[in-house]
Each structure stands twice: as structure tokens, then as C-alpha cells.
């Protein structure tokens, strides 16, 4: 727990300036109008230790700036580790009065050192893995919230061992991911991306003649690996485009195929052998890690397509590049990679960047953006903050995953 001094001013009076605050040993000042919050250099973990300094600051401010009233309060500390930056209006609209929220905007777990140990709650996005290394140093943490669907980036066991619940936000962007998967499938399957790339690089006539074969999409098999929320939403879209939709998902209950009017198969191999377009919608787990590699791609019919909007770790991307190069795959749409952003010498990135690379015209790459839309961002941020608040207030959690 960090000790905070709240000073509420009369409108129109002067606010303490930064120099006077710094001279009192105040580490940081955050303004949330009309309340001013000062984090002291003392007092972490102990209200008593922080009190004398807080009183000193209060009396100094009283002398110099005549505040209407000063009081001590202990607010929780909530840290957003990555991806989200100021302004934090969605989080603050939920947590103001209960917690002080800061966003660190770091790209690696190592950068968290010294910044999160006394946090009461963490909100972590997808830029790095939150491992035991950090989790074991959390002394006050009541919850780790992943304001998103996939929680493969958080060490659930390490959190459980410290009795820290981990929660996700599973229901903010189902349609957007399905739209993104479908837009890649249509762009590749209809030749849009290929023809656009040929024209851009001046590689063909202003004509569809001499382009690679562009088979009719209607009636082709759209194969889903995983048929949960996003898989189902994608299935409905593919059906609307007249495709024959099939899925493999050993954990789904009986009857989903009938209720959606799609087919179910009982093995990955059967799914792969039938796939004209293979779209991945399962989580990254120990079971699904590298589930699609060279052998699996070889089972797909020659000239088929692969779409990955799930997690990079499910696919061996080097095998995808080779298969594109060899023409085994007619195209690939990739939103997620095992390493994000990819290393500059990643074969996939090179193929995508180099117009002369044989895979170039058949590869769509997006920066882990399938989930994103403005309204969805408001939803996952607000829902994530509400889960934090429930944990801080000791209320039942909605989406605990460990
Ligand atoms: N690219 C993005 O922006 C983005 C956004 C949201 C989610 N995602 C990813 O999409 C995944 C799916 O999201 P969702 O909302 O549909 O989740 P979900 O939990 O509703 O569905 C996942 C489905 O995968 C199935 N599954 C699990 N293991 C499987 C296996 N070994 N083989 C086949 N199926 C398996 C489950 O039974 C479940 O039906 C998430 O886990 C996340 O990693 C990506
Ligand atoms: O899992 C998710 O919700 C997306 O990948 C964004 O993090």
C-alpha cells in the first residue's frame, strides 16, 4: 500500500508548485482535478511510517496555499504494465477514489523491476510474458488482470502459488477478430491481395489474365481449428459466403455443429486434409504450441490458405514461409507471431518486406491488431478496470482463469 496525501483546494487558490513539493521529499505528483495526490518517498507498506511526512506536507501546503481541507487516505496502486498509455480515462472512470492508476508502457518484463513490487493490482497486455520472476516479487498484489482474451502470457501457476487470481476479459472483440480473419480469407481467396501486390510492383499487365489461378470460393471448405466464441463468429461469416464450414475442437460440447449448421471432424488430420482455408481460433496452450508445422501443412491440399489470428506460438512460421515459397500454400494471413515485434532477420518479415521474395505477393501481415476497434478498446479497458475494482473490494471475480 502506498501512502497518499489528498489535498482539496478552494477553487481559485494557488496550487503548490513542483519545487515546493520536491523539497518535501515527494516522489511523484498526479493531478486528478480537483484532487491533488502526492506519493511520498516514505510510507510504503506502513501507514504509520508515512503519516509524519504526509502531515508535514499537509501543514506546509496549509501555510502556503490555504487549502480548504487536507486529509490522509490510503489508495491502492494499480499499474498498467504495457500497451496502454495516458490518458487513462477509461480506467480512472472506474477506479478514481479507490486507486491511483499509472501506465508504465514498457516492452519487456525486465523494465518492471522496481516499479510494480508494491502494486495492489496489475493490468498486463500482450507485449511480454509476465513470469515467476516478477510475480514472486509482488508483495501486495490482489489480482492480475489481462484485459483481453488470451492469457497465455501470464504464468498462471506462479500466480496461483502466491494466491494471486488472474482474470481475463473474454468478450470484447469477438466480431472484430472474426471480421479480421474473414477479411484476410477473402482478400487471399479472391486474389485481391495478390493482384494488388502485382500491380503495385509493376509485375503484370492491367488484367487478371496470366495471374495465378483464382478458383471460385463458394463451396470451398473453410476449416476452423477451435470453435469457441471467435471460431463460431468466423464460422457464421464463412457460411454466409457460401463456404462449407468444418471444425475440429475436442473440447466443444455435442450439438454445436447442428446448431450452427456446420460440420465437425474428430481429428486434426481430417480437418487439415479437408481445408481449403484453415483458420486458427484455439488458445495457445502446451497442447497447441507449434501444432501447425511442416508435417501438418503438408497434409493440407496443395494451393490452400492459412489464416492465424489466434497466437503466433501455434504455428511454425518458418514452415509457412517455406510452404509459400514452394507453392504448397497459396497464401497466408498472419496477425500474430511467436515474437512480437519480430526480429529484423525473421524469414517471415523478410518475405513480407522484399517484393522479389517468392512469397511476397501471397502474404498478409498485420501487427497483432485483429482485436482492435475503438469501441472494443473502451470495453476491454473498462471491463478490465471493473475486475480490478472487484478484487480490491473483495467482491467475487467474474473471469478468474487460474
Ligand atoms: N489476434 C487477436 O487480436 C486476438 C484477439 C482475441 C483473441 N485472440 C486469440 O484467439 C483465441 C480464441 O479466442 P476465443 O474468444 O474464441 O476463445 P474461446 O475460449 O471462446 O475458444 C477457444 C476454443 O478453442 C478450443 N480449443 C482449445 N484447445 C484446443 C485444441 N487443442 N484443439 C482444438 N481446439 C481447441 C476450445 O475448446 C474453445 O472452444 C484466444 O485464446 C486468443 O489467443 C486473438
Ligand atoms: O487476446 C486478446 O484479447 C488479443 O490478442 C489482444 O491482447
Coordinates of C-alpha atoms and ligand atoms in Angstrom, one line a residue:
X1 CA 0.0 0.0 0.0
X2 CA 1.3 3.4 -0.9
X3 CA 0.5 6.4 1.3
X4 CA -1.2 9.2 -0.5
X5 CA -2.0 12.7 0.7
X6 CA -5.1 14.2 -0.8
X7 CA -5.4 17.9 -0.7
X8 CA -8.6 19.5 -1.9
X9 CA -8.2 23.1 -2.8
X10 CA -10.6 26.1 -2.8
X11 CA -11.3 26.9 -6.4
X12 CA -9.2 29.9 -7.4
X13 CA -6.4 29.5 -4.8
X14 CA -2.9 28.7 -5.8
X15 CA -1.7 25.1 -6.2
X16 CA 1.6 24.1 -4.6
X17 CA 4.3 24.3 -7.2
X18 CA 6.6 21.4 -8.1
X19 CA 9.7 22.9 -6.3
X20 CA 7.9 23.2 -3.0
X21 CA 6.6 19.7 -3.3
X22 CA 10.0 18.2 -4.3
X23 CA 11.7 20.0 -1.3
X24 CA 9.4 17.9 1.0
X25 CA 10.6 14.6 -0.4
X26 CA 7.6 13.9 -2.5
X27 CA 8.4 11.4 -5.2
X28 CA 5.6 12.0 -7.6
X29 CA 2.6 14.2 -8.1
X30 CA -0.5 13.2 -10.0
X31 CA -3.3 15.7 -10.6
X32 CA -6.8 14.4 -10.8
X33 CA -8.8 17.6 -10.7
X34 CA -9.8 18.9 -8.3
X35 CA -7.9 16.4 -6.0
X36 CA -4.1 16.5 -5.9
X37 CA -2.3 13.3 -5.0
X38 CA 1.3 13.2 -3.8
X39 CA 3.1 9.9 -3.5
X40 CA 5.7 10.2 -0.6
X41 CA 9.1 8.6 -0.6
X42 CA 8.3 7.1 2.7
X43 CA 5.5 5.0 4.0
X44 CA 5.2 2.1 1.6
X45 CA 3.6 -0.8 3.3
X46 CA 3.1 1.1 6.5
X47 CA 0.5 3.8 7.1
X48 CA 2.2 4.9 10.3
X49 CA 5.6 5.5 8.7
X50 CA 4.1 7.7 6.0
X51 CA 2.0 9.8 8.4
X52 CA 4.6 12.2 9.8
X53 CA 5.8 13.1 6.3
X54 CA 2.2 13.5 5.0
X55 CA 1.4 15.8 7.9
X56 CA 4.4 17.9 7.2
X57 CA 3.4 18.2 3.6
X58 CA -0.1 19.0 4.6
X59 CA 0.9 21.7 7.0
X60 CA 3.3 23.2 4.5
X61 CA 0.6 23.3 1.9
X62 CA -1.8 24.7 4.5
X63 CA 0.6 27.6 5.3
X64 CA 1.4 28.4 1.8
X65 CA -1.7 27.7 -0.2
X66 CA -4.6 27.7 2.2
X67 CA -6.4 24.5 1.1
X68 CA -10.0 24.0 2.1
X69 CA -9.1 20.8 3.8
X70 CA -6.4 18.2 4.0
X71 CA -6.8 14.6 4.9
X72 CA -4.9 11.3 4.7
X73 CA -6.2 8.4 2.7
X74 CA -4.7 5.2 1.5
X75 CA -5.5 4.5 -2.1
X76 CA -4.5 1.3 -3.8
X77 CA -1.8 1.3 -6.5
X78 CA -2.8 -0.1 -9.9
X79 CA -0.2 -0.5 -12.6
X80 CA -0.8 -1.0 -16.3
X81 CA 2.4 -2.5 -17.5
X82 CA 2.3 -2.2 -21.3
X83 CA 0.4 -1.3 -24.5
X84 CA -1.9 1.3 -22.9
X85 CA -0.6 4.9 -22.4
X86 CA -2.1 8.1 -20.9
X87 CA -4.8 9.4 -20.9
X88 CA -6.2 6.6 -18.8
X89 CA -9.7 7.9 -18.7
X90 CA -11.5 4.5 -19.0
X91 CA -9.5 3.1 -16.1
X92 CA -9.8 6.2 -14.0
X93 CA -13.5 6.5 -14.6
X94 CA -13.8 3.1 -12.8
X95 CA -11.0 3.3 -10.2
X96 CA -10.8 7.0 -9.2
X97 CA -11.4 7.3 -5.4
X98 CA -10.3 3.7 -4.9
X99 CA -6.9 3.6 -6.6
X100 CA -4.2 5.5 -8.4
X101 CA -3.6 4.2 -11.8
X102 CA -0.4 4.5 -13.7
X103 CA 0.7 3.2 -17.1
X104 CA 4.4 2.2 -17.5
X105 CA 4.3 1.5 -21.2
X106 CA 7.3 -1.0 -21.1
X107 CA 8.2 -3.6 -23.7
X108 CA 9.9 -6.2 -21.6
X109 CA 9.4 -7.8 -18.2
X110 CA 12.9 -6.6 -17.1
X111 CA 11.7 -3.0 -17.3
X112 CA 9.2 -3.7 -14.5
X113 CA 11.9 -4.0 -11.9
X114 CA 11.4 -1.6 -9.0
X115 CA 8.1 -0.3 -10.4
X116 CA 5.5 -2.9 -9.6
X117 CA 6.6 -4.7 -6.4
X118 CA 4.1 -2.8 -4.1
X119 CA 1.3 -2.7 -6.6
X120 CA -2.2 -3.8 -5.4
X121 CA -3.2 -4.8 -8.9
X122 CA -1.5 -5.3 -12.3
X123 CA -3.2 -4.9 -15.7
X124 CA -1.0 -6.7 -18.3
X125 CA -1.4 -6.6 -22.1
X126 CA 0.5 -8.7 -24.7
X127 CA 3.9 -7.1 -25.2
X128 CA 5.8 -9.6 -23.0
X129 CA 5.4 -12.6 -20.7
X130 CA 4.7 -12.0 -17.0
X131 CA 6.7 -14.7 -15.4
X132 CA 7.5 -16.1 -12.0
X133 CA 10.5 -13.7 -11.9
X134 CA 8.1 -10.7 -11.4
X135 CA 5.2 -12.5 -9.8
X136 CA 7.3 -13.7 -6.9
X137 CA 8.3 -10.1 -6.1
X138 CA 4.7 -8.8 -5.8
X139 CA 4.1 -8.2 -2.2
X140 CA 0.6 -6.8 -2.2
X141 CA -1.0 -7.9 -5.4
X142 CA -4.6 -8.9 -5.1
X143 CA -5.2 -9.5 -8.8
X144 CA -3.5 -9.7 -12.2
X145 CA -5.9 -8.7 -15.0
X146 CA -5.3 -9.5 -18.6
X147 CA -7.7 -7.0 -20.3
X148 CA -8.0 -9.3 -23.3
X149 CA -8.9 -12.9 -24.3
X150 CA -5.6 -14.8 -24.5
X151 CA -3.9 -15.2 -21.1
X152 CA -1.0 -17.4 -22.4
X153 CA 1.4 -14.5 -21.5
X154 CA 0.8 -14.8 -17.7
X155 CA 2.4 -17.6 -15.6
X156 CA -0.8 -18.9 -14.0
X157 CA 0.9 -21.4 -11.8
X158 CA 3.3 -18.8 -10.4
X159 CA 0.3 -16.6 -9.6
X160 CA -1.7 -19.4 -8.1
X161 CA 1.3 -20.3 -5.9
X162 CA 1.2 -16.8 -4.5
X163 CA -2.7 -16.9 -4.2
X164 CA -3.0 -14.2 -6.8
X165 CA -6.0 -14.6 -9.0
X166 CA -5.5 -14.0 -12.8
X167 CA -8.6 -12.8 -14.7
X168 CA -9.1 -12.1 -18.4
X169 CA -11.7 -10.1 -20.4
X170 CA -13.1 -12.7 -22.8
X171 CA -15.9 -10.9 -24.5
X172 CA -15.0 -7.5 -26.0
X173 CA -13.8 -8.2 -29.6
X174 CA -15.2 -11.4 -30.9
X175 CA -16.7 -9.9 -34.0
X176 CA -13.6 -7.8 -34.8
X177 CA -11.3 -10.9 -34.7
X178 CA -13.8 -12.8 -36.9
X179 CA -14.0 -9.9 -39.3
X180 CA -10.2 -9.7 -39.5
X181 CA -9.8 -13.4 -40.1
X182 CA -12.6 -13.3 -42.8
X183 CA -11.1 -10.2 -44.4
X184 CA -7.8 -12.0 -44.8
X185 CA -9.5 -15.1 -46.1
X186 CA -11.5 -13.1 -48.7
X187 CA -8.5 -11.0 -49.7
X188 CA -6.3 -14.0 -50.3
X189 CA -9.1 -16.4 -51.6
X190 CA -10.4 -13.8 -54.1
X191 CA -6.9 -12.9 -55.3
X192 CA -7.4 -9.2 -54.1
X193 CA -4.1 -9.1 -52.2
X194 CA -2.2 -11.0 -54.9
X195 CA -3.4 -8.8 -57.8
X196 CA -2.9 -5.6 -55.8
X197 CA 0.6 -6.5 -55.0
X198 CA 1.4 -7.4 -58.6
X199 CA 0.1 -4.1 -59.8
X200 CA 1.9 -2.2 -57.1
X201 CA 5.3 -3.8 -58.0
X202 CA 4.6 -3.5 -61.7
X203 CA 4.8 -7.2 -62.2
X204 CA 1.9 -7.9 -64.5
X205 CA -0.5 -6.4 -67.1
X206 CA -3.6 -4.3 -66.1
X207 CA -5.5 -7.5 -66.4
X208 CA -6.4 -10.6 -64.5
X209 CA -5.1 -12.8 -67.4
X210 CA -1.8 -14.5 -66.6
X211 CA -2.5 -14.2 -62.9
X212 CA -2.3 -17.4 -60.9
X213 CA -5.5 -19.5 -60.9
X214 CA -8.2 -17.9 -58.8
X215 CA -10.6 -20.7 -58.0
X216 CA -14.2 -20.0 -57.0
X217 CA -14.5 -19.5 -53.3
X218 CA -18.2 -20.5 -52.9
X219 CA -18.5 -24.2 -52.0
X220 CA -14.9 -24.5 -50.8
X221 CA -14.1 -25.8 -47.4
X222 CA -13.4 -23.3 -44.6
X223 CA -11.7 -25.2 -41.7
X224 CA -11.6 -23.9 -38.2
X225 CA -9.2 -25.1 -35.6
X226 CA -11.0 -24.3 -32.4
X227 CA -14.7 -23.3 -32.4
X228 CA -15.3 -21.2 -29.3
X229 CA -16.5 -17.6 -29.4
X230 CA -14.3 -16.3 -32.2
X231 CA -14.4 -19.6 -34.1
X232 CA -18.2 -19.6 -34.1
X233 CA -18.4 -16.0 -35.2
X234 CA -16.0 -16.8 -38.1
X235 CA -17.9 -19.9 -39.0
X236 CA -21.1 -17.8 -39.4
X237 CA -19.3 -15.4 -41.7
X238 CA -17.8 -18.1 -43.8
X239 CA -21.2 -19.8 -44.1
X240 CA -22.7 -16.5 -45.3
X241 CA -20.1 -16.5 -48.1
X242 CA -21.4 -19.9 -49.2
X243 CA -18.5 -21.9 -47.9
X244 CA -18.6 -25.4 -46.5
X245 CA -17.6 -24.9 -42.9
X246 CA -16.0 -27.6 -40.8
X247 CA -14.3 -27.5 -37.4
X248 CA -12.1 -29.5 -35.1
X249 CA -12.5 -28.8 -31.4
X250 CA -12.2 -31.7 -29.0
X251 CA -13.5 -29.7 -26.1
X252 CA -16.7 -28.4 -27.6
X253 CA -20.0 -29.9 -26.5
X254 CA -22.1 -32.1 -28.8
X255 CA -24.6 -30.3 -30.9
X256 CA -22.6 -27.2 -31.8
X257 CA -22.3 -28.4 -35.4
X258 CA -26.1 -28.9 -35.6
X259 CA -27.0 -25.6 -34.0
X260 CA -24.6 -23.7 -36.4
X261 CA -25.3 -25.8 -39.4
X262 CA -21.7 -26.7 -39.9
X263 CA -19.7 -30.0 -39.9
X264 CA -17.5 -31.4 -37.1
X265 CA -14.5 -33.6 -37.6
X266 CA -12.8 -35.7 -34.9
X267 CA -9.2 -35.3 -35.7
X268 CA -6.7 -32.6 -36.7
X269 CA -5.6 -34.6 -39.6
X270 CA -9.1 -34.9 -41.0
X271 CA -9.5 -31.1 -40.6
X272 CA -6.2 -30.4 -42.4
X273 CA -6.9 -32.7 -45.3
X274 CA -10.2 -31.0 -46.0
X275 CA -9.1 -27.4 -45.6
X276 CA -9.1 -25.0 -48.5
X277 CA -8.8 -22.2 -46.0
X278 CA -7.6 -23.1 -42.5
X279 CA -8.3 -20.5 -39.8
X280 CA -6.9 -20.9 -36.3
X281 CA -9.1 -20.0 -33.3
X282 CA -7.8 -22.0 -30.4
X283 CA -5.8 -20.6 -27.4
X284 CA -2.0 -21.1 -27.1
X285 CA -1.5 -23.9 -24.6
X286 CA 1.1 -26.6 -24.1
X287 CA -1.1 -28.8 -26.3
X288 CA -1.5 -26.3 -29.2
X289 CA 2.1 -24.9 -29.1
X290 CA 3.6 -25.5 -32.6
X291 CA 0.5 -27.5 -33.5
X292 CA 0.8 -26.5 -37.2
X293 CA 4.3 -27.2 -38.6
X294 CA 5.8 -28.7 -41.7
X295 CA 4.0 -32.0 -41.4
X296 CA 0.6 -30.5 -40.8
X297 CA 0.9 -28.1 -43.7
X298 CA 1.9 -31.0 -45.9
X299 CA -1.4 -32.6 -45.1
X300 CA -3.3 -29.6 -46.4
X301 CA -4.4 -29.7 -50.1
X302 CA -1.9 -28.1 -52.4
X303 CA -2.8 -24.4 -53.0
X304 CA -4.7 -23.9 -49.7
X305 CA -4.6 -20.9 -47.4
X306 CA -3.6 -20.4 -43.7
X307 CA -5.0 -17.7 -41.5
X308 CA -3.7 -17.1 -38.0
X309 CA -5.4 -14.5 -35.8
X310 CA -5.1 -16.7 -32.6
X311 CA -1.5 -16.8 -31.3
X312 CA 1.9 -17.0 -33.1
X313 CA 3.1 -19.9 -31.0
X314 CA 0.5 -22.2 -32.5
X315 CA 2.3 -22.1 -35.9
X316 CA 5.9 -22.7 -37.0
X317 CA 6.2 -19.6 -39.1
X318 CA 9.3 -20.7 -40.9
X319 CA 7.4 -23.7 -42.3
X320 CA 4.7 -21.3 -43.5
X321 CA 7.3 -19.2 -45.4
X322 CA 8.8 -22.3 -47.0
X323 CA 5.4 -23.6 -48.0
X324 CA 4.5 -20.3 -49.6
X325 CA 7.9 -20.3 -51.4
X326 CA 7.2 -23.8 -52.7
X327 CA 3.6 -23.0 -53.6
X328 CA 2.2 -25.6 -51.3
X329 CA 0.3 -22.8 -49.6
X330 CA -1.3 -20.3 -51.9
X331 CA -1.4 -17.6 -49.3
X332 CA -1.1 -16.8 -45.6
X333 CA -2.7 -14.1 -43.4
X334 CA -0.8 -13.7 -40.2
X335 CA -1.8 -11.3 -37.4
X336 CA 0.1 -12.9 -34.5
X337 CA 3.7 -14.0 -34.2
X338 CA 5.7 -16.0 -31.6
X339 CA 7.9 -13.0 -31.1
X340 CA 6.2 -9.6 -31.4
X341 CA 7.5 -7.4 -33.0
X342 CA 9.5 -9.9 -35.0
X343 CA 13.3 -9.8 -35.2
X344 CA 14.6 -7.9 -38.2
X345 CA 16.1 -11.1 -39.7
X346 CA 12.9 -13.1 -39.3
X347 CA 12.3 -15.0 -42.5
X348 CA 8.6 -14.1 -42.4
X349 CA 9.3 -10.4 -42.1
X350 CA 11.9 -10.6 -44.9
X351 CA 9.4 -12.3 -47.2
X352 CA 6.8 -9.7 -46.5
X353 CA 9.2 -6.8 -47.0
X354 CA 11.1 -7.9 -50.1
X355 CA 9.0 -7.5 -53.2
X356 CA 11.2 -10.0 -55.0
X357 CA 10.7 -12.7 -52.5
X358 CA 8.6 -15.6 -54.0
X359 CA 6.2 -15.5 -51.0
X360 CA 5.7 -11.7 -51.1
X361 CA 2.5 -11.4 -53.1
X362 CA 0.8 -14.1 -51.1
X363 CA 1.5 -12.9 -47.6
X364 CA -0.6 -10.6 -45.5
X365 CA 0.9 -9.4 -42.2
X366 CA -0.8 -7.3 -39.5
X367 CA 0.7 -6.2 -36.1
X368 CA -1.5 -8.2 -33.7
X369 CA -4.4 -5.9 -34.4
X370 CA -7.2 -8.3 -35.2
X371 CA -8.9 -7.5 -31.9
X372 CA -8.8 -3.8 -32.2
X373 CA -11.6 -1.2 -32.7
X374 CA -12.2 2.0 -30.7
X375 CA -15.4 0.7 -29.1
X376 CA -13.7 -2.6 -28.2
X377 CA -10.8 -0.8 -26.6
X378 CA -13.3 1.1 -24.4
X379 CA -14.9 -2.2 -23.5
X380 CA -11.7 -4.2 -22.6
X381 CA -10.2 -1.3 -20.7
X382 CA -13.4 -0.6 -18.7
X383 CA -14.2 -4.3 -18.1
X384 CA -10.6 -4.9 -17.0
X385 CA -10.7 -2.0 -14.5
X386 CA -14.0 -3.2 -13.1
X387 CA -12.4 -6.6 -12.5
X388 CA -9.6 -4.8 -10.7
X389 CA -12.1 -2.9 -8.6
X390 CA -13.9 -6.1 -7.6
X391 CA -10.6 -7.6 -6.4
X392 CA -9.7 -4.5 -4.4
X393 CA -13.1 -4.5 -2.8
X394 CA -13.0 -8.3 -2.1
X395 CA -16.0 -9.0 -4.3
X396 CA -16.4 -12.2 -6.4
X397 CA -14.4 -12.1 -9.6
X398 CA -16.1 -12.6 -12.9
X399 CA -13.4 -14.2 -15.1
X400 CA -10.7 -15.8 -13.0
X401 CA -8.7 -18.3 -15.1
X402 CA -6.3 -19.8 -12.6
Ligands
LIG1 N1 -5.3 -11.6 -32.7 C1 -6.1 -11.0 -31.8 O1 -6.1 -9.8 -31.7 C2 -6.8 -11.9 -30.8 C3 -7.9 -11.3 -30.1 C4 -8.7 -12.1 -29.3 C5 -8.3 -13.5 -29.1 N2 -7.3 -14.0 -29.8 C6 -6.9 -15.4 -29.6 O2 -8.0 -16.2 -30.0 C7 -8.1 -17.3 -29.1 C8 -9.6 -17.8 -29.2 O3 -10.4 -16.8 -28.6 P1 -12.0 -17.2 -28.2 O4 -12.6 -16.0 -27.7 O5 -12.6 -17.9 -29.4 O6 -11.7 -18.2 -27.1 P2 -12.7 -19.4 -26.6 O7 -12.1 -19.9 -25.4 O8 -14.1 -19.0 -26.7 O9 -12.5 -20.5 -27.8 C9 -11.3 -21.3 -27.9 C10 -11.7 -22.7 -28.4 O10 -10.5 -23.4 -28.7 C11 -10.8 -24.7 -28.3 N3 -9.5 -25.5 -28.1 C12 -8.7 -25.5 -27.0 N4 -7.7 -26.4 -27.2 C13 -7.9 -26.9 -28.5 C14 -7.2 -27.8 -29.2 N5 -6.1 -28.4 -28.7 N6 -7.6 -28.1 -30.4 C15 -8.7 -27.6 -30.9 N7 -9.5 -26.7 -30.3 C16 -9.0 -26.3 -29.0 C17 -11.6 -24.6 -27.0 O11 -12.3 -25.8 -26.8 C18 -12.5 -23.5 -27.4 O12 -13.7 -23.9 -27.9 C19 -7.7 -16.7 -27.8 O13 -7.2 -17.7 -26.9 C20 -6.6 -15.7 -28.1 O14 -5.4 -16.3 -28.0 C21 -6.5 -13.2 -30.6
LIG2 O1 -6.1 -11.9 -26.6 C1 -6.5 -10.8 -26.9 O2 -7.6 -10.2 -26.5 C2 -5.8 -10.0 -28.0 O3 -4.8 -10.8 -28.5 C3 -5.3 -8.7 -27.5 O4 -4.4 -8.9 -26.5

